[in-house]
Short mmCIF file of C-alpha atoms in Angstrom, two decimals:
data_model
loop_
_atom_site.label_atom_id
_atom_site.label_comp_id
_atom_site.label_asym_id
_atom_site.label_seq_id
_atom_site.Cartn_x
_atom_site.Cartn_y
_atom_site.Cartn_z
CA MET A 1 35.43 16.88 12.13
CA LYS A 2 34.05 14.31 10.44
CA ALA A 3 32.37 11.49 12.75
CA THR A 4 33.32 7.88 11.60
CA ILE A 5 29.61 5.91 10.79
CA ILE A 6 29.45 2.41 11.66
CA ILE A 7 25.87 1.72 11.03
CA LEU A 8 25.39 -2.22 12.10
CA SER A 9 21.70 -1.90 10.97
CA CYS A 10 22.52 -1.36 7.57
CA PHE A 11 22.73 -5.28 7.31
CA PHE A 12 20.13 -7.83 8.03
CA ALA A 13 21.59 -11.54 8.59
CA LEU A 14 19.51 -13.80 6.57
CA LYS A 15 18.37 -15.44 10.10
CA THR A 16 16.34 -12.51 10.96
CA GLY A 17 12.99 -12.70 10.76
CA ALA A 18 10.52 -10.90 8.64
CA GLN A 19 10.34 -7.26 8.81
CA ALA A 20 8.35 -4.06 8.00
CA LEU A 21 9.84 -1.60 5.74
CA GLN A 22 8.84 1.31 7.41
CA ASP A 23 10.74 0.24 10.50
CA ILE A 24 14.23 -0.20 8.29
CA ASN A 25 16.85 2.18 8.83
CA TYR A 26 18.14 3.08 4.97
CA SER A 27 21.03 5.32 5.36
CA TYR A 28 22.81 2.37 3.35
CA LEU A 29 21.15 4.38 0.35
CA TYR A 30 23.65 7.19 0.85
CA ASN A 31 26.57 5.26 1.97
CA PRO A 32 29.77 5.85 -0.15
CA ASN A 33 31.51 2.83 1.07
CA GLU A 34 28.63 0.18 -0.10
CA LYS A 35 30.02 -2.58 -2.77
CA PHE A 36 26.82 -1.68 -4.72
CA ALA A 37 24.10 0.13 -5.92
CA LEU A 38 20.60 -0.45 -7.01
CA HIS A 39 18.12 1.50 -8.97
CA ILE A 40 14.45 0.85 -9.46
CA THR A 41 12.63 2.32 -11.93
CA PRO A 42 8.63 1.65 -12.40
CA VAL A 43 7.62 2.50 -16.24
CA HIS A 44 3.41 2.66 -16.70
CA SER A 45 2.41 2.38 -20.23
CA ASN A 46 -1.14 0.78 -21.66
CA LYS A 47 -2.75 -0.73 -18.95
CA ALA A 48 1.06 -2.26 -17.88
CA TRP A 49 3.82 -2.25 -15.62
CA VAL A 50 7.39 -2.69 -16.33
CA VAL A 51 10.16 -2.53 -13.09
CA LEU A 52 13.73 -1.93 -14.51
CA TYR A 53 16.47 -2.27 -11.95
CA ASP A 54 20.08 -2.33 -12.09
CA LEU A 55 22.43 -3.37 -9.55
CA ARG A 56 25.92 -2.32 -10.02
CA PHE A 57 29.26 -2.73 -8.28
CA LYS A 58 31.40 -0.26 -7.97
CA THR A 59 34.25 -2.78 -8.74
CA SER A 60 34.56 -5.24 -11.79
CA THR A 61 34.97 -8.15 -9.79
CA ASP A 62 33.55 -11.92 -9.07
CA GLU A 63 30.97 -10.31 -6.89
CA PRO A 64 28.21 -10.76 -8.90
CA LEU A 65 28.29 -14.70 -8.70
CA ARG A 66 27.84 -14.15 -4.62
CA PHE A 67 24.79 -11.95 -5.09
CA VAL A 68 20.99 -12.61 -5.71
CA ILE A 69 18.06 -10.15 -5.86
CA GLN A 70 14.79 -11.71 -4.42
CA TRP A 71 11.91 -9.89 -5.32
CA GLU A 72 8.51 -9.76 -3.26
CA LYS A 73 5.15 -7.55 -3.62
CA ARG A 74 3.65 -6.27 -0.45
CA ASP A 75 0.59 -4.14 -0.12
CA ALA A 76 1.54 -1.67 2.65
CA LEU A 77 4.32 -0.52 4.26
CA ASN A 78 3.80 -2.09 7.97
CA ASP A 79 3.58 -5.21 6.18
CA LYS A 80 6.43 -7.63 7.54
CA GLN A 81 6.30 -9.81 4.59
CA GLY A 82 5.01 -10.32 1.10
CA VAL A 83 4.36 -12.41 -1.87
CA ARG A 84 7.66 -13.94 -3.24
CA LEU A 85 7.92 -13.94 -7.16
CA THR A 86 9.32 -16.94 -8.69
CA GLU A 87 12.29 -16.96 -10.90
CA ASP A 88 9.77 -17.72 -14.47
CA SER A 89 8.26 -13.91 -13.65
CA LEU A 90 11.66 -12.11 -14.10
CA ASN A 91 14.01 -10.95 -16.25
CA ILE A 92 17.82 -11.54 -15.18
CA HIS A 93 20.98 -10.44 -16.85
CA LYS A 94 24.27 -10.57 -15.12
CA SER A 95 27.50 -9.51 -15.95
CA GLU A 96 31.11 -8.64 -14.25
CA LYS A 97 29.28 -4.88 -13.47
CA GLY A 98 26.51 -6.56 -11.88
CA ILE A 99 22.87 -7.39 -12.31
CA TRP A 100 19.73 -5.67 -14.27
CA GLY A 101 16.41 -6.61 -15.85
CA SER A 102 13.15 -6.37 -15.53
CA ILE A 103 9.45 -7.16 -14.03
CA SER A 104 6.37 -7.14 -15.75
CA PHE A 105 2.82 -6.62 -14.27
CA SER A 106 -0.55 -6.04 -16.23
CA GLU A 107 -2.28 -2.97 -14.55
CA PRO A 108 -4.65 -4.93 -12.22
CA GLU A 109 -2.01 -7.57 -11.18
CA ALA A 110 0.78 -4.59 -10.59
CA PRO A 111 1.77 -4.66 -6.81
CA ARG A 112 1.35 -1.48 -4.40
CA ILE A 113 5.01 -1.91 -3.29
CA ILE A 114 7.66 -3.62 -5.24
CA VAL A 115 10.43 -5.04 -2.89
CA ALA A 116 14.10 -6.21 -3.37
CA LYS A 117 16.13 -8.13 -1.20
CA VAL A 118 19.76 -8.28 -2.51
CA VAL A 119 21.43 -11.22 -0.68
CA ASP A 120 25.20 -11.69 -0.43
CA ASN A 121 25.53 -15.50 -0.09
CA GLU A 122 29.28 -15.82 0.96
CA ALA A 123 28.80 -12.86 3.63
CA LYS A 124 25.14 -14.04 4.89
CA GLN A 125 24.11 -10.34 4.62
CA ALA A 126 20.97 -8.83 2.93
CA TRP A 127 19.89 -5.09 1.95
CA MET A 128 16.07 -4.09 1.85
CA PHE A 129 14.88 -1.64 -0.87
CA TYR A 130 11.52 -0.88 -2.26
CA LYS A 131 9.64 1.52 -4.67
CA ASN A 132 5.87 2.24 -4.05
CA ILE A 133 4.11 1.51 -7.74
CA LEU A 134 1.39 4.38 -7.86
CA PRO A 135 -1.24 5.28 -10.19
CA GLU A 136 -0.27 8.67 -10.99
CA TYR A 137 3.12 7.57 -11.85
CA PRO A 138 3.93 9.44 -14.78
CA VAL A 139 6.82 7.71 -16.11
CA ASN A 140 6.16 6.06 -19.37
CA GLY A 141 9.80 5.15 -21.37
CA TYR A 142 13.27 5.22 -20.51
CA LEU A 143 16.49 5.62 -22.40
CA MET A 144 18.42 2.78 -23.81
CA ASN A 145 22.47 2.50 -24.02
CA SER A 146 24.36 1.16 -27.06
CA ASN A 147 23.86 -2.44 -25.89
CA GLY A 148 20.27 -2.03 -25.38
CA GLN A 149 20.35 -2.04 -21.71
CA PRO A 150 17.74 0.31 -19.91
CA TYR A 151 19.92 3.32 -18.56
CA LEU A 152 18.06 4.44 -15.36
CA ASP A 153 20.81 7.39 -13.61
CA LEU A 154 18.88 10.65 -13.98
CA PHE A 155 21.88 12.34 -15.68
CA VAL A 156 23.71 11.78 -18.94
CA GLN A 157 27.16 12.54 -20.31
CA ASN A 158 26.46 14.63 -23.56
CA GLU A 159 28.89 12.53 -25.73
CA THR A 160 26.89 9.20 -25.35
CA THR A 161 24.38 7.82 -27.38
CA PHE A 162 21.07 6.84 -26.27
CA SER A 163 17.50 4.97 -27.74
CA ILE A 164 14.22 5.50 -26.27
CA GLY A 165 12.18 2.46 -24.95
CA SER A 166 8.97 1.99 -23.83
CA PRO A 167 6.94 -1.06 -22.11
CA ALA A 168 4.53 -0.83 -24.82
CA ASN A 169 6.72 -1.80 -27.45
CA SER A 170 5.07 1.27 -29.33
CA ASP A 171 5.94 2.72 -32.92
CA ARG A 172 4.75 5.93 -31.75
CA SER A 173 7.35 8.73 -31.78
CA TRP A 174 9.08 10.59 -29.24
CA ILE A 175 9.07 14.42 -29.10
CA VAL A 176 11.96 15.72 -26.74
CA SER A 177 11.72 19.16 -25.38
CA TYR A 178 14.90 20.88 -24.72
CA TYR A 179 15.16 23.49 -21.30
CA SER A 180 18.21 25.59 -20.85
CA ASP A 181 16.80 26.55 -17.39
CA ASP A 182 19.56 27.43 -14.99
CA PHE A 183 17.72 26.16 -11.90
CA PRO A 184 18.44 27.58 -8.27
CA ALA A 185 20.56 26.18 -5.58
CA ALA A 186 18.58 25.07 -2.34
CA ALA A 187 17.65 27.54 0.24
CA PRO A 188 19.32 27.19 3.67
CA ALA A 189 17.27 24.69 6.27
CA PHE A 190 16.34 27.51 8.67
CA SER A 191 15.23 29.92 5.75
CA GLU A 192 11.58 31.18 5.47
CA GLY A 193 11.44 31.67 1.47
CA LEU A 194 11.88 28.79 -1.03
CA ALA A 195 14.13 28.71 -4.22
CA ARG A 196 11.29 28.51 -6.10
CA VAL A 197 10.95 27.22 -9.83
CA PRO A 198 9.07 29.00 -12.16
CA SER A 199 5.71 27.69 -12.46
CA ILE A 200 5.92 28.00 -16.43
CA MET A 201 9.21 26.80 -18.23
CA LYS A 202 10.19 27.99 -21.58
CA VAL A 203 11.07 25.09 -24.18
CA ASP A 204 13.85 26.19 -25.89
CA SER A 205 14.05 23.64 -28.99
CA THR A 206 12.11 20.42 -29.66
CA PHE A 207 12.87 17.56 -32.12
CA THR A 208 11.40 14.20 -32.70
CA LEU A 209 12.58 10.63 -32.65
CA SER A 210 11.68 7.41 -33.67
CA PRO A 211 11.41 4.27 -30.99
CA SER A 212 14.59 2.98 -32.26
CA GLN A 213 16.69 5.96 -33.35
CA LYS A 214 20.03 6.43 -31.43
CA THR A 215 21.18 10.08 -30.78
CA MET A 216 23.26 12.26 -28.37
CA TYR A 217 21.82 14.90 -26.24
CA ASP A 218 25.07 17.07 -26.70
CA SER A 219 23.62 20.31 -25.08
CA ALA A 220 23.64 20.56 -21.65
CA GLY A 221 20.55 21.14 -19.77
CA LEU A 222 17.04 19.46 -19.08
CA TYR A 223 15.14 16.97 -21.71
CA LEU A 224 11.74 15.66 -21.38
CA ALA A 225 10.84 12.77 -23.25
CA GLN A 226 6.81 12.25 -24.25
CA THR A 227 4.84 10.50 -26.88
CA ASP A 228 2.23 13.69 -26.73
CA THR A 229 2.88 16.68 -25.18
CA SER A 230 -0.61 17.71 -23.85
CA SER A 231 -0.66 14.70 -21.75
CA LYS A 232 0.92 14.54 -17.83
CA GLU A 233 3.28 11.31 -18.97
CA GLY A 234 7.16 11.41 -20.09
CA PHE A 235 10.22 11.14 -18.45
CA ALA A 236 13.14 13.48 -17.95
CA PHE A 237 16.75 13.91 -17.64
CA ARG A 238 19.68 15.98 -17.65
CA SER A 239 22.72 15.97 -19.68
CA TYR A 240 26.00 17.43 -18.62
CA TYR A 241 29.43 18.46 -20.05
CA ASP A 242 31.48 17.45 -16.53
CA TYR A 243 29.40 15.85 -13.95
CA PRO A 244 29.04 14.15 -11.39
CA LYS A 245 32.22 15.11 -10.60
CA TYR A 246 33.40 18.69 -11.06
CA SER A 247 36.93 19.06 -12.73
CA ARG A 248 36.69 22.47 -14.48
CA ILE A 249 36.87 25.77 -12.29
CA GLU A 250 34.19 27.71 -13.57
CA ASN A 251 31.78 24.92 -12.35
CA LEU A 252 32.63 24.72 -8.56
CA ALA A 253 31.99 28.34 -7.82
CA GLY A 254 28.20 27.12 -7.73
CA PRO A 255 28.18 24.57 -4.85
CA LEU A 256 30.14 26.80 -2.62
CA ILE A 257 27.19 29.09 -2.17
CA TYR A 258 26.55 27.05 0.86
CA VAL A 259 29.36 27.63 3.03
CA SER A 260 30.34 31.09 1.31
CA THR A 261 29.04 34.90 2.05
CA LYS A 262 27.31 36.86 -0.36
CA GLN A 263 30.77 38.64 -1.25
CA GLU A 264 32.90 35.62 -1.49
CA ALA A 265 30.25 34.06 -3.65
CA ASP A 266 30.33 36.74 -5.90
CA ARG A 267 34.14 36.61 -5.95
CA LEU A 268 34.15 32.84 -6.64
CA ARG A 269 31.76 33.36 -9.36
CA ALA A 270 34.09 36.12 -11.16
CA ALA A 271 36.65 34.52 -11.25
CA LYS A 272 35.56 32.05 -13.82
CA SER A 273 38.30 29.76 -15.04
CA ASP A 274 40.96 31.70 -13.53
CA LYS A 275 42.34 29.26 -10.95
CA LYS A 276 44.48 31.97 -9.41
CA SER A 277 41.67 33.96 -8.60
CA PHE A 278 39.40 31.45 -7.44
CA ASP A 279 42.14 30.03 -5.01
CA ARG A 280 42.61 33.40 -3.26
CA VAL A 281 38.75 33.45 -2.41
CA ILE A 282 39.46 29.96 -1.02
CA LEU A 283 42.31 30.95 1.12
CA SER A 284 40.56 33.90 2.49
CA ILE A 285 38.15 31.49 3.69
CA THR A 286 40.11 29.19 4.95
CA GLY A 287 43.29 31.34 5.85
CA ASP A 288 45.88 28.55 5.61
CA THR A 289 46.85 26.43 2.46
CA GLU A 290 46.69 23.27 3.99
CA ARG A 291 43.08 24.05 5.43
CA ALA A 292 42.22 25.08 1.94
CA LYS A 293 43.31 22.06 0.07
CA SER A 294 41.32 19.90 3.13
CA PHE A 295 38.31 22.15 2.85
CA MET A 296 38.26 21.30 -1.15
CA ARG A 297 38.63 17.72 -1.20
CA SER A 298 36.32 17.15 1.47
CA TYR A 299 33.75 19.63 0.17
CA PHE A 300 33.71 18.49 -3.00
CA ARG A 301 33.35 14.76 -2.52
CA GLN A 302 30.41 15.79 -0.77
CA VAL A 303 29.32 17.84 -3.92
CA GLU A 304 29.91 14.50 -5.95
CA LEU A 305 28.21 12.24 -4.07
CA ALA A 306 25.14 14.46 -3.55
CA ASN A 307 25.27 14.65 -7.89
CA GLN A 308 25.39 10.82 -7.64
CA TYR A 309 22.40 9.87 -5.31
CA PHE A 310 20.19 13.30 -6.02
CA SER A 311 20.57 14.16 -9.45
CA SER A 312 16.63 15.49 -10.26
CA TYR A 313 15.65 18.26 -13.09
CA LYS A 314 18.57 20.14 -11.64
CA GLU A 315 21.46 19.13 -10.37
CA GLY A 316 21.88 16.75 -7.37
CA TRP A 317 23.47 19.54 -5.22
CA LYS A 318 21.22 21.95 -5.56
CA THR A 319 18.44 19.92 -4.53
CA ASP A 320 17.36 19.80 -0.66
CA ARG A 321 18.52 16.76 0.13
CA GLY A 322 21.81 17.12 -1.85
CA MET A 323 22.47 20.21 0.05
CA ILE A 324 21.95 18.84 3.55
CA TYR A 325 23.86 15.66 2.13
CA ILE A 326 26.58 17.95 1.65
CA ILE A 327 26.50 20.05 4.64
CA PHE A 328 25.83 17.43 7.40
CA GLY A 329 27.33 14.38 5.70
CA MET A 330 25.69 10.91 5.70
CA PRO A 331 23.09 10.40 7.89
CA GLU A 332 23.35 7.86 10.41
CA GLU A 333 19.20 7.14 10.26
CA VAL A 334 17.37 7.19 6.94
CA TYR A 335 13.47 6.55 7.20
CA LYS A 336 11.34 6.13 4.41
CA PHE A 337 7.38 6.34 3.92
CA THR A 338 5.00 6.76 1.23
CA ASP A 339 5.21 10.68 1.27
CA ARG A 340 8.50 11.13 3.19
CA GLU A 341 11.71 10.64 4.06
CA VAL A 342 13.27 11.55 7.70
CA TRP A 343 17.08 11.61 8.49
CA SER A 344 18.65 11.61 11.66
CA TYR A 345 21.52 13.32 12.72
CA LYS A 346 23.04 12.24 16.44
CA ASN A 347 27.18 12.53 17.15
CA GLU A 348 28.72 14.28 19.56
CA VAL A 349 28.69 17.93 18.25
CA TYR A 350 24.86 17.78 17.26
CA LYS A 351 21.71 16.14 17.25
CA VAL A 352 19.24 17.25 14.44
CA THR A 353 16.18 15.76 12.32
CA PHE A 354 15.20 16.61 8.87
CA ASP A 355 12.05 15.82 7.39
CA PHE A 356 11.64 15.47 3.70
CA VAL A 357 8.42 15.90 2.23
CA ARG A 358 7.69 14.05 -1.25
CA SER A 359 6.69 16.46 -4.02
CA PRO A 360 6.22 14.82 -7.27
CA THR A 361 6.21 16.58 -10.68
CA LEU A 362 6.50 15.48 -14.09
CA PHE A 363 10.04 16.26 -14.38
CA ASP A 364 10.77 14.32 -11.26
CA PRO A 365 7.98 12.04 -9.67
CA ASP A 366 10.61 11.28 -6.86
CA ASN A 367 11.43 15.17 -5.83
CA TYR A 368 11.37 15.74 -2.11
CA VAL A 369 11.20 18.93 -0.20
CA LEU A 370 13.06 19.91 2.83
CA VAL A 371 10.45 21.01 5.40
CA ARG A 372 12.25 24.37 6.80
CA ASN A 373 12.32 25.91 9.96
CA LYS A 374 14.00 28.40 12.08
CA LYS A 375 15.63 26.08 14.68
CA PHE A 376 18.04 24.79 12.24
CA GLN A 377 19.46 28.33 12.26
CA GLU A 378 21.79 27.77 15.09
CA THR A 379 23.03 24.10 13.97
CA TRP A 380 23.51 25.24 10.64
CA TYR A 381 26.04 28.02 11.17
CA GLN A 382 27.84 25.60 13.75
CA VAL A 383 28.20 23.23 11.01
CA ILE A 384 29.54 26.25 8.27
CA ASP A 385 31.88 27.16 10.42
CA LEU A 386 33.26 23.61 10.72
CA TRP A 387 33.29 23.55 7.17
CA ARG A 388 34.67 27.02 6.90
CA ASN A 389 37.73 25.71 9.35
CA ALA A 390 38.29 22.50 7.64
CA ARG A 391 37.53 20.49 10.44
CA PHE A 392 34.40 19.10 9.13
#
């Protein structure tokens, strides 16, 4: 079973009055049927802030001509309106694929919250996005693609070339640390224990790059770029061979841990790249060839979306939000606060709410951790049963 979700509150007619950011349902952030996605990344360096943004459309059409981004700054999430930023303070670029650019502030002038209102002038609809500008935010650089455009995804393909940019326009070199760690998948929502990450990670290798030097990150794993390895500033990303949509059999076993018994998970891992062995395990789970096909198609579509939305210092499917998104699907309601996100599911099968607390690290300053509770156990197994019978 999969509920059809139509969320009218995702849209805000232009005639609608001002609204507090904390009162908006942000479920459209995780809706794969939206026409676009907006990435906003604050970068802090030398007493200045640069807010990078990239509005990407899913198809290359004339849609960017219909859309504009209106920017404003606010002091608090309960403010119903803010101070509009003028066009001359914005660095805007348009292309067939979308709209991208940057907004610069000196540190004293930086807003507490930067707000983007994406407006579809033709359909008379708008979507709200925001980012907190926190003094302790550690990001002080970013990747740039071959065209000099900031690259704001948290993952890269290993065969792609990038250079490193910084708002300081510094001539300082970047020291890049590489970690091959295979981080654990999230623990179930009802678990009393967490899939903990070691407090100290071993650096496998380091290399130095000049500010304009281009390179490929051809070893799959986690990278941390810093101008000073003794500081708490830098930015991290992961490199992959097969991501966010998995195509290799050996990459499919991991995400299935959430719906498999221990014995099934062991057999899936043991299959490695042997498709026949892998298929036999999936068939034993679903009990039917057609159900097996439906299960794999639906489940790994969710895995792909979790990787797109929630990639962090580890794969998106391994994160707490990624796990919940895979198992329960897109939430009907998402409310965002400075320190947490609240997801609610309300359908004919189950009603459940999950709280995710912001838990920033140098490797992911926007990391969120699920507040686990034993009360989720019954609902969890109920939904897992739906998945295993290909009825989700």
